[in-house]
Structures are given as C-alpha cells and as structure tokens.
Amino acid sequence: MGLDIEANKKLVEDILEAYPDKAKKDRKKHFQINTEETKESCSCSLKSNIKSRPGVMTPRGCSYAGSKGVVWGPIKDMVHISHGPVGCGQYSWGTRRNYANGTLGIDNFTAMQITSDFQETDIVFGGDKKLEIICREIKEMFPLAKGISVQSECPVGLIGDDIEAVSKKMTKELEMPIVPVRCEGFRGVSQSLGHHIANDAIRDFVMGKADLAETGPYDVNIIGDYNIGGDAWASRILLEEMGLRVIAQWSGDGTLNELEIAHKAKMNLIHCHRSMNYMVDHMEKAYGIPWMEYNFFGPSKTYESLRAIAAKFDATIQENCEKVIAKYKPQMDAIIGKYRPRLEGKKVMLLIGGLRSRHTIGAYEDLGMEIVATGYEFAHKDDYERTFPDMQTGSIIMDDPTAYELEELAQKMNIDLMGSGVKEKYVYHKMGIPFRQMHSWDYSGPYHGFDGFKIFAKDMDMTVNNPVWNLFDKKEKVQPEGASV
Ligand code: CFM
C-alpha cells in the first residue's frame, strides 16, 4: 500500500498557493508527506504546538477548554466553577459527552454549569469576594460535593485576582479541597497548555492526599480516558475481565477520591498520552509507578494492547488475557465480516484534537478503510513521532490546518469520509461528503474496546453508505461561481 508521494506534495503546494507569500511559507512547515524514511524514524521537521496564524480559521480551543472541559470537568463529585464572565461556561455547557454515574445535583455535577458570572463591577473591583460567597453557596446547596475547582477564565488573570488565597481560606473554612486552576484561556497556543496546567493542579493540590486500605499486585489506574459516550466503561470491563483491579479512572466518571489514591497503583495505563502524560511522568518520578500507553480502538489494536498490558503482569493475567481475546474474537470477526465488504477501500481523512487522529487508524483499517490524510489541532512533536509509523507512505500529515486547507484537501483527494468536529461537520455535509464527529462520537459511542468497535463499525457504515449522499452531485460547487466569499 502507499499513495503517490510526489502527487500529494504537489497537491499541498497547490492548495497553499492561494496564500500570500509569508502565510504560504509559514503554513508549508505544518504539512509533511509520509515517506519510507519518516515512517521508519520520524525526524519530524513538521512544525507543531506553535501559535496559529492570525487571520485563518483554526479549529483550536483554549487553555480553559483544556482544563475545565477536558481534565477537571469529568470529575463528577466536585463542583467546577467557571470563574469569570458567563460566556465561557455557557457555551461549553454540555458539549463534551463525558458520562458519569450518580444523581445529578446530588453526587454528580458533571452536567451542571456553575459560573461566577462576572459583571463590570467584578472586573473593576475584583471577584475574590464573590468567589468566597459562591464557595459557601455551593457547600450549602450541594452538601455531598467533595470539593470545588476554580477554573479561571481570561479576565481573572488579567485583573490579577488572588484565587489561590481565596481557595486556601475557603479550603479551611469549608473543610474540603478547593483547587485554584490558572487556566486562563490566553495562556499558551491551544487547549494543550490547559491540560498541563490542570495536571499540575492535580499534582499540587490533590495527588497523594488519601490512602487506600488494601492494595494488591494487580492495582492499576486508567489514565486519560474521559468516558466519552461510555468509553472508559467499555475499557474498564476488559481490564477487569483480565483480572486487574482498576482503582482509579482519570478522569471520566472519576471522583476526587480516585485522584487522591491513584499513587497507590502498581501501574498506570494511559490512553490519551497528550492530555495526561504530565501526570504519569510525575507519578513515575515521585512514586516509582511505571506507565504504558495502550490503544483500545478497533480489535487489532485492542488485542495488541491487552497482550502488552498482560505482559507486564504474571502468568495468571497472561492466561486470562488470552481467554478474554478468545472470547471476543469470534464476535469481532463477525463484525468485520459484516461491515468490511461495505467499507473496503473507502478513503478517510481525519482532523481531531491530539490523540484520536492516530489512535483510531487501526479501527478504520480493521474495516478495510484507508486513511489518506490525518492531522491534529494541538499535538506536539511526540504525537507526530507516534503518528508517522502508523500511516501509509504518501499520506498527508498536517498540523493545525485551516478550514480552507481541509476543505480543499477533502475535495481534491475525493475522500469518502471525513472525521472531525462539530465546527467542521455541516460544511462537509453541504459538500456532500459523509462526516463523523470524532470528538463526541456524533451522540453515539462508546468506541473503545470490543463493545465500542461494534458501534464504531455500524456508525461508519451507516454514514458512508447512507443513500442520502446519492442525492448530491459532488462536482457541484458549494459556492456558486462568482460568489463573493
Ligand atoms: Fe485526549 Fe480526548 Fe483527544 Fe483531548 Fe479534546 Fe476529546 Fe479530542 Mo475533543 S483528551 S487529546 S483535548 S483523546 S475533547 S476526549 S475528542 S480534542 S482527540
């Protein structure tokens, strides 16, 4: 397998031709065509994790999104205050499908939005007093809340509020942890720094604060699974069936206690390396806990990961692992037998946050689909190094692509499926290109594990082979000739 390297190089160059010289030169550094050499050892010259070019439509989010939305938000028994003006909380409310068990408003607050709703007077005179009042109100209204996190929005940093002092004072007064998180949206170049800041806050205010009465040789943590559409549940059952004991889930369907006892585990299993690598590194250094990455998208990667995890434990776990694989393999083969003939050879392009653009490749390939281009919103060099080996030669790998670049690529590569986010979705529908939302799983999921693959395969089939696409003439332009854009 492989795509035409020279043709795809030219394709990217042609697309970038539309830019002024400076922009062209800059954006060129964010594209690379996979070759035998880059596949072998990606000495990525590809630029990443740098500021988006002003004037283009970037798909990136902000630091607050990375902390409140991604890392802290799913911790279900804490109340997370969107501290600042109302917009950040309002517009991010309920947009990430991190499922959690419990009773909403009683011991589970994930689907609620609590904001300090800054007004002009708070900006002028500071919002610290208001924050104290809110903390007291939360304690009174939600007596089963185990703690509070203060997720700073931009103005809090700009006006110099001392949320650390307020949090310290209120921790004492209310006798529960109140964690200040300095995730103002202006920090860094994307949501990625928000992940880092959120990880550091866990390390500084929560890590190691509780004990675990009984520990065992098979205690593990699931790190970096946010239970989107139930992903962490579909993963956890496989680890448990293998005989491991999951003591903490970070942070999908997670609790404050799970953050506090995680340092007692024997091994950290990390799914999303991008958003939580900082924590596994820290736990390795501070507590000597080894960590390993795994990938539960699609049966091939899941078998491989289960075996790699089992290899870190004893013969009992290894035998159990083979039993688990033997149990599910016939089901997975049946799914592949059913859907692969309907999806074989379909061309896919992906643009997702910082992990799934590489982690889902195996799941598509299990269905005979081919990834012709993939890219990330906010990945770093280490993510690209993990991506090149998994992609075929000639495929296009891109960083922080603009809306224009993506749309041009999709049309010129004549793809059969686009996988990206809600900001992209309807544009592709209008172009007549089948589309799956690969952040929210398009209100479906889970996609992790064996349970997830059944749904993934069905979803891809019903999207790609939906008869509605026959009503489109793909050659029709979205913009009529001569329309001003
Ligand atoms: Fe990790 Fe994620 Fe992702 Fe991510 Fe995200 Fe997400 Fe994502 Mo959207 S933590 S990097 S910041 S796997 S919210 S659950 S889907 S961009 S690829």
PDB file of N, CA and C in Angstrom, residues 39-89:
ATOM      1  N   LYS A  39       8.456   7.248   7.998  1.00  0.00           N
ATOM      2  CA  LYS A  39       7.733   6.130   8.606  1.00  0.00           C
ATOM      3  C   LYS A  39       8.650   5.385   9.576  1.00  0.00           C
ATOM      4  N   GLU A  40       9.874   5.197   9.107  1.00  0.00           N
ATOM      5  CA  GLU A  40      10.888   4.464   9.866  1.00  0.00           C
ATOM      6  C   GLU A  40      11.255   5.234  11.142  1.00  0.00           C
ATOM      7  N   SER A  41      11.722   6.452  10.949  1.00  0.00           N
ATOM      8  CA  SER A  41      12.030   7.267  12.133  1.00  0.00           C
ATOM      9  C   SER A  41      11.633   8.678  11.798  1.00  0.00           C
ATOM     10  N   CYS A  42      10.580   9.109  12.444  1.00  0.00           N
ATOM     11  CA  CYS A  42      10.078  10.426  12.120  1.00  0.00           C
ATOM     12  C   CYS A  42      10.951  11.474  12.762  1.00  0.00           C
ATOM     13  N   SER A  43      11.886  11.986  11.988  1.00  0.00           N
ATOM     14  CA  SER A  43      12.690  13.102  12.497  1.00  0.00           C
ATOM     15  C   SER A  43      11.920  14.345  12.088  1.00  0.00           C
ATOM     16  N   CYS A  44      10.694  14.442  12.618  1.00  0.00           N
ATOM     17  CA  CYS A  44       9.726  15.426  12.142  1.00  0.00           C
ATOM     18  C   CYS A  44      10.274  16.825  11.986  1.00  0.00           C
ATOM     19  N   SER A  45      10.240  17.293  10.759  1.00  0.00           N
ATOM     20  CA  SER A  45      10.544  18.703  10.567  1.00  0.00           C
ATOM     21  C   SER A  45       9.236  19.481  10.657  1.00  0.00           C
ATOM     22  N   LEU A  46       8.137  18.728  10.799  1.00  0.00           N
ATOM     23  CA  LEU A  46       6.810  19.322  10.862  1.00  0.00           C
ATOM     24  C   LEU A  46       6.665  20.216  12.097  1.00  0.00           C
ATOM     25  N   LYS A  47       6.238  21.440  11.861  1.00  0.00           N
ATOM     26  CA  LYS A  47       6.098  22.388  12.976  1.00  0.00           C
ATOM     27  C   LYS A  47       4.786  22.145  13.712  1.00  0.00           C
ATOM     28  N   SER A  48       4.837  22.172  15.040  1.00  0.00           N
ATOM     29  CA  SER A  48       3.615  21.964  15.812  1.00  0.00           C
ATOM     30  C   SER A  48       3.687  22.734  17.127  1.00  0.00           C
ATOM     31  N   ASN A  49       2.523  22.801  17.811  1.00  0.00           N
ATOM     32  CA  ASN A  49       2.447  23.465  19.110  1.00  0.00           C
ATOM     33  C   ASN A  49       2.992  24.887  19.081  1.00  0.00           C
ATOM     34  N   ILE A  50       2.738  25.573  17.977  1.00  0.00           N
ATOM     35  CA  ILE A  50       3.085  26.991  17.930  1.00  0.00           C
ATOM     36  C   ILE A  50       1.828  27.782  17.564  1.00  0.00           C
ATOM     37  N   LYS A  51       1.925  29.081  17.733  1.00  0.00           N
ATOM     38  CA  LYS A  51       0.792  29.972  17.563  1.00  0.00           C
ATOM     39  C   LYS A  51       0.136  29.810  16.184  1.00  0.00           C
ATOM     40  N   SER A  52      -1.195  29.781  16.180  1.00  0.00           N
ATOM     41  CA  SER A  52      -1.907  29.736  14.904  1.00  0.00           C
ATOM     42  C   SER A  52      -1.708  31.057  14.164  1.00  0.00           C
ATOM     43  N   ARG A  53      -1.765  30.966  12.856  1.00  0.00           N
ATOM     44  CA  ARG A  53      -1.574  32.182  12.060  1.00  0.00           C
ATOM     45  C   ARG A  53      -2.801  33.085  12.156  1.00  0.00           C
ATOM     46  N   PRO A  54      -2.609  34.328  12.567  1.00  0.00           N
ATOM     47  CA  PRO A  54      -3.776  35.215  12.630  1.00  0.00           C
ATOM     48  C   PRO A  54      -4.430  35.344  11.258  1.00  0.00           C
ATOM     49  N   GLY A  55      -5.741  35.389  11.266  1.00  0.00           N
ATOM     50  CA  GLY A  55      -6.463  35.591  10.004  1.00  0.00           C
ATOM     51  C   GLY A  55      -6.973  34.315   9.377  1.00  0.00           C
ATOM     52  N   VAL A  56      -6.527  33.157   9.882  1.00  0.00           N
ATOM     53  CA  VAL A  56      -7.062  31.903   9.339  1.00  0.00           C
ATOM     54  C   VAL A  56      -8.033  31.303  10.346  1.00  0.00           C
ATOM     55  N   MET A  57      -8.853  30.371   9.874  1.00  0.00           N
ATOM     56  CA  MET A  57      -9.803  29.707  10.768  1.00  0.00           C
ATOM     57  C   MET A  57      -9.135  28.470  11.347  1.00  0.00           C
ATOM     58  N   THR A  58      -8.706  28.563  12.606  1.00  0.00           N
ATOM     59  CA  THR A  58      -8.098  27.398  13.243  1.00  0.00           C
ATOM     60  C   THR A  58      -9.172  26.628  14.017  1.00  0.00           C
ATOM     61  N   PRO A  59      -9.040  25.323  14.088  1.00  0.00           N
ATOM     62  CA  PRO A  59     -10.029  24.560  14.856  1.00  0.00           C
ATOM     63  C   PRO A  59      -9.708  24.501  16.350  1.00  0.00           C
ATOM     64  N   ARG A  60      -8.645  25.178  16.789  1.00  0.00           N
ATOM     65  CA  ARG A  60      -8.184  25.012  18.170  1.00  0.00           C
ATOM     66  C   ARG A  60      -9.109  25.616  19.229  1.00  0.00           C
ATOM     67  N   GLY A  61      -8.953  25.130  20.444  1.00  0.00           N
ATOM     68  CA  GLY A  61      -9.638  25.700  21.593  1.00  0.00           C
ATOM     69  C   GLY A  61      -8.645  26.448  22.469  1.00  0.00           C
ATOM     70  N   CYS A  62      -9.014  26.680  23.727  1.00  0.00           N
ATOM     71  CA  CYS A  62      -8.162  27.480  24.610  1.00  0.00           C
ATOM     72  C   CYS A  62      -7.797  26.688  25.861  1.00  0.00           C
ATOM     73  N   SER A  63      -6.972  27.325  26.680  1.00  0.00           N
ATOM     74  CA  SER A  63      -6.463  26.702  27.889  1.00  0.00           C
ATOM     75  C   SER A  63      -7.581  26.323  28.873  1.00  0.00           C
ATOM     76  N   TYR A  64      -8.564  27.197  29.009  1.00  0.00           N
ATOM     77  CA  TYR A  64      -9.723  26.919  29.874  1.00  0.00           C
ATOM     78  C   TYR A  64     -10.452  25.669  29.372  1.00  0.00           C
ATOM     79  N   ALA A  65     -10.583  25.537  28.049  1.00  0.00           N
ATOM     80  CA  ALA A  65     -11.225  24.349  27.471  1.00  0.00           C
ATOM     81  C   ALA A  65     -10.441  23.093  27.853  1.00  0.00           C
ATOM     82  N   GLY A  66      -9.116  23.200  27.798  1.00  0.00           N
ATOM     83  CA  GLY A  66      -8.269  22.046  28.112  1.00  0.00           C
ATOM     84  C   GLY A  66      -8.324  21.644  29.569  1.00  0.00           C
ATOM     85  N   SER A  67      -8.524  22.630  30.455  1.00  0.00           N
ATOM     86  CA  SER A  67      -8.565  22.306  31.880  1.00  0.00           C
ATOM     87  C   SER A  67      -9.982  21.983  32.342  1.00  0.00           C
ATOM     88  N   LYS A  68     -10.868  22.957  32.172  1.00  0.00           N
ATOM     89  CA  LYS A  68     -12.231  22.754  32.668  1.00  0.00           C
ATOM     90  C   LYS A  68     -12.975  21.726  31.832  1.00  0.00           C
ATOM     91  N   GLY A  69     -12.897  21.880  30.523  1.00  0.00           N
ATOM     92  CA  GLY A  69     -13.654  20.988  29.662  1.00  0.00           C
ATOM     93  C   GLY A  69     -13.110  19.578  29.642  1.00  0.00           C
ATOM     94  N   VAL A  70     -11.788  19.451  29.616  1.00  0.00           N
ATOM     95  CA  VAL A  70     -11.195  18.137  29.365  1.00  0.00           C
ATOM     96  C   VAL A  70     -10.801  17.401  30.651  1.00  0.00           C
ATOM     97  N   VAL A  71      -9.903  17.996  31.426  1.00  0.00           N
ATOM     98  CA  VAL A  71      -9.303  17.248  32.541  1.00  0.00           C
ATOM     99  C   VAL A  71     -10.165  17.274  33.803  1.00  0.00           C
ATOM    100  N   TRP A  72     -10.576  18.475  34.251  1.00  0.00           N
ATOM    101  CA  TRP A  72     -11.301  18.594  35.522  1.00  0.00           C
ATOM    102  C   TRP A  72     -12.800  18.327  35.403  1.00  0.00           C
ATOM    103  N   GLY A  73     -13.397  18.808  34.319  1.00  0.00           N
ATOM    104  CA  GLY A  73     -14.852  18.714  34.163  1.00  0.00           C
ATOM    105  C   GLY A  73     -15.442  17.347  34.472  1.00  0.00           C
ATOM    106  N   PRO A  74     -14.821  16.242  34.014  1.00  0.00           N
ATOM    107  CA  PRO A  74     -15.412  14.919  34.258  1.00  0.00           C
ATOM    108  C   PRO A  74     -15.345  14.423  35.710  1.00  0.00           C
ATOM    109  N   ILE A  75     -14.565  15.070  36.580  1.00  0.00           N
ATOM    110  CA  ILE A  75     -14.533  14.639  37.986  1.00  0.00           C
ATOM    111  C   ILE A  75     -15.911  14.945  38.572  1.00  0.00           C
ATOM    112  N   LYS A  76     -16.674  13.884  38.827  1.00  0.00           N
ATOM    113  CA  LYS A  76     -18.118  14.073  38.991  1.00  0.00           C
ATOM    114  C   LYS A  76     -18.576  14.577  40.352  1.00  0.00           C
ATOM    115  N   ASP A  77     -17.803  14.298  41.414  1.00  0.00           N
ATOM    116  CA  ASP A  77     -18.308  14.705  42.731  1.00  0.00           C
ATOM    117  C   ASP A  77     -17.703  16.014  43.225  1.00  0.00           C
ATOM    118  N   MET A  78     -17.069  16.740  42.303  1.00  0.00           N
ATOM    119  CA  MET A  78     -16.608  18.093  42.625  1.00  0.00           C
ATOM    120  C   MET A  78     -17.431  19.080  41.793  1.00  0.00           C
ATOM    121  N   VAL A  79     -17.562  20.277  42.334  1.00  0.00           N
ATOM    122  CA  VAL A  79     -18.217  21.330  41.554  1.00  0.00           C
ATOM    123  C   VAL A  79     -17.117  22.183  40.927  1.00  0.00           C
ATOM    124  N   HIS A  80     -17.208  22.371  39.617  1.00  0.00           N
ATOM    125  CA  HIS A  80     -16.178  23.128  38.907  1.00  0.00           C
ATOM    126  C   HIS A  80     -16.740  24.495  38.533  1.00  0.00           C
ATOM    127  N   ILE A  81     -16.165  25.518  39.120  1.00  0.00           N
ATOM    128  CA  ILE A  81     -16.678  26.865  38.845  1.00  0.00           C
ATOM    129  C   ILE A  81     -15.998  27.439  37.598  1.00  0.00           C
ATOM    130  N   SER A  82     -16.794  27.832  36.621  1.00  0.00           N
ATOM    131  CA  SER A  82     -16.254  28.603  35.501  1.00  0.00           C
ATOM    132  C   SER A  82     -16.163  30.026  36.013  1.00  0.00           C
ATOM    133  N   HIS A  83     -14.949  30.404  36.400  1.00  0.00           N
ATOM    134  CA  HIS A  83     -14.769  31.663  37.129  1.00  0.00           C
ATOM    135  C   HIS A  83     -14.449  32.803  36.171  1.00  0.00           C
ATOM    136  N   GLY A  84     -15.433  33.691  36.000  1.00  0.00           N
ATOM    137  CA  GLY A  84     -15.283  34.813  35.077  1.00  0.00           C
ATOM    138  C   GLY A  84     -16.622  35.114  34.441  1.00  0.00           C
ATOM    139  N   PRO A  85     -16.614  35.834  33.331  1.00  0.00           N
ATOM    140  CA  PRO A  85     -17.873  36.155  32.653  1.00  0.00           C
ATOM    141  C   PRO A  85     -18.606  34.899  32.179  1.00  0.00           C
ATOM    142  N   VAL A  86     -19.888  35.058  31.952  1.00  0.00           N
ATOM    143  CA  VAL A  86     -20.770  33.908  31.774  1.00  0.00           C
ATOM    144  C   VAL A  86     -20.543  33.107  30.482  1.00  0.00           C
ATOM    145  N   GLY A  87     -19.987  33.761  29.461  1.00  0.00           N
ATOM    146  CA  GLY A  87     -19.917  33.121  28.147  1.00  0.00           C
ATOM    147  C   GLY A  87     -19.163  31.803  28.098  1.00  0.00           C
ATOM    148  N   CYS A  88     -17.968  31.752  28.730  1.00  0.00           N
ATOM    149  CA  CYS A  88     -17.137  30.536  28.636  1.00  0.00           C
ATOM    150  C   CYS A  88     -17.898  29.332  29.168  1.00  0.00           C
ATOM    151  N   GLY A  89     -18.550  29.513  30.300  1.00  0.00           N
ATOM    152  CA  GLY A  89     -19.304  28.412  30.880  1.00  0.00           C
ATOM    153  C   GLY A  89     -20.528  28.074  30.061  1.00  0.00           C
TER     154      GLY A  89
END
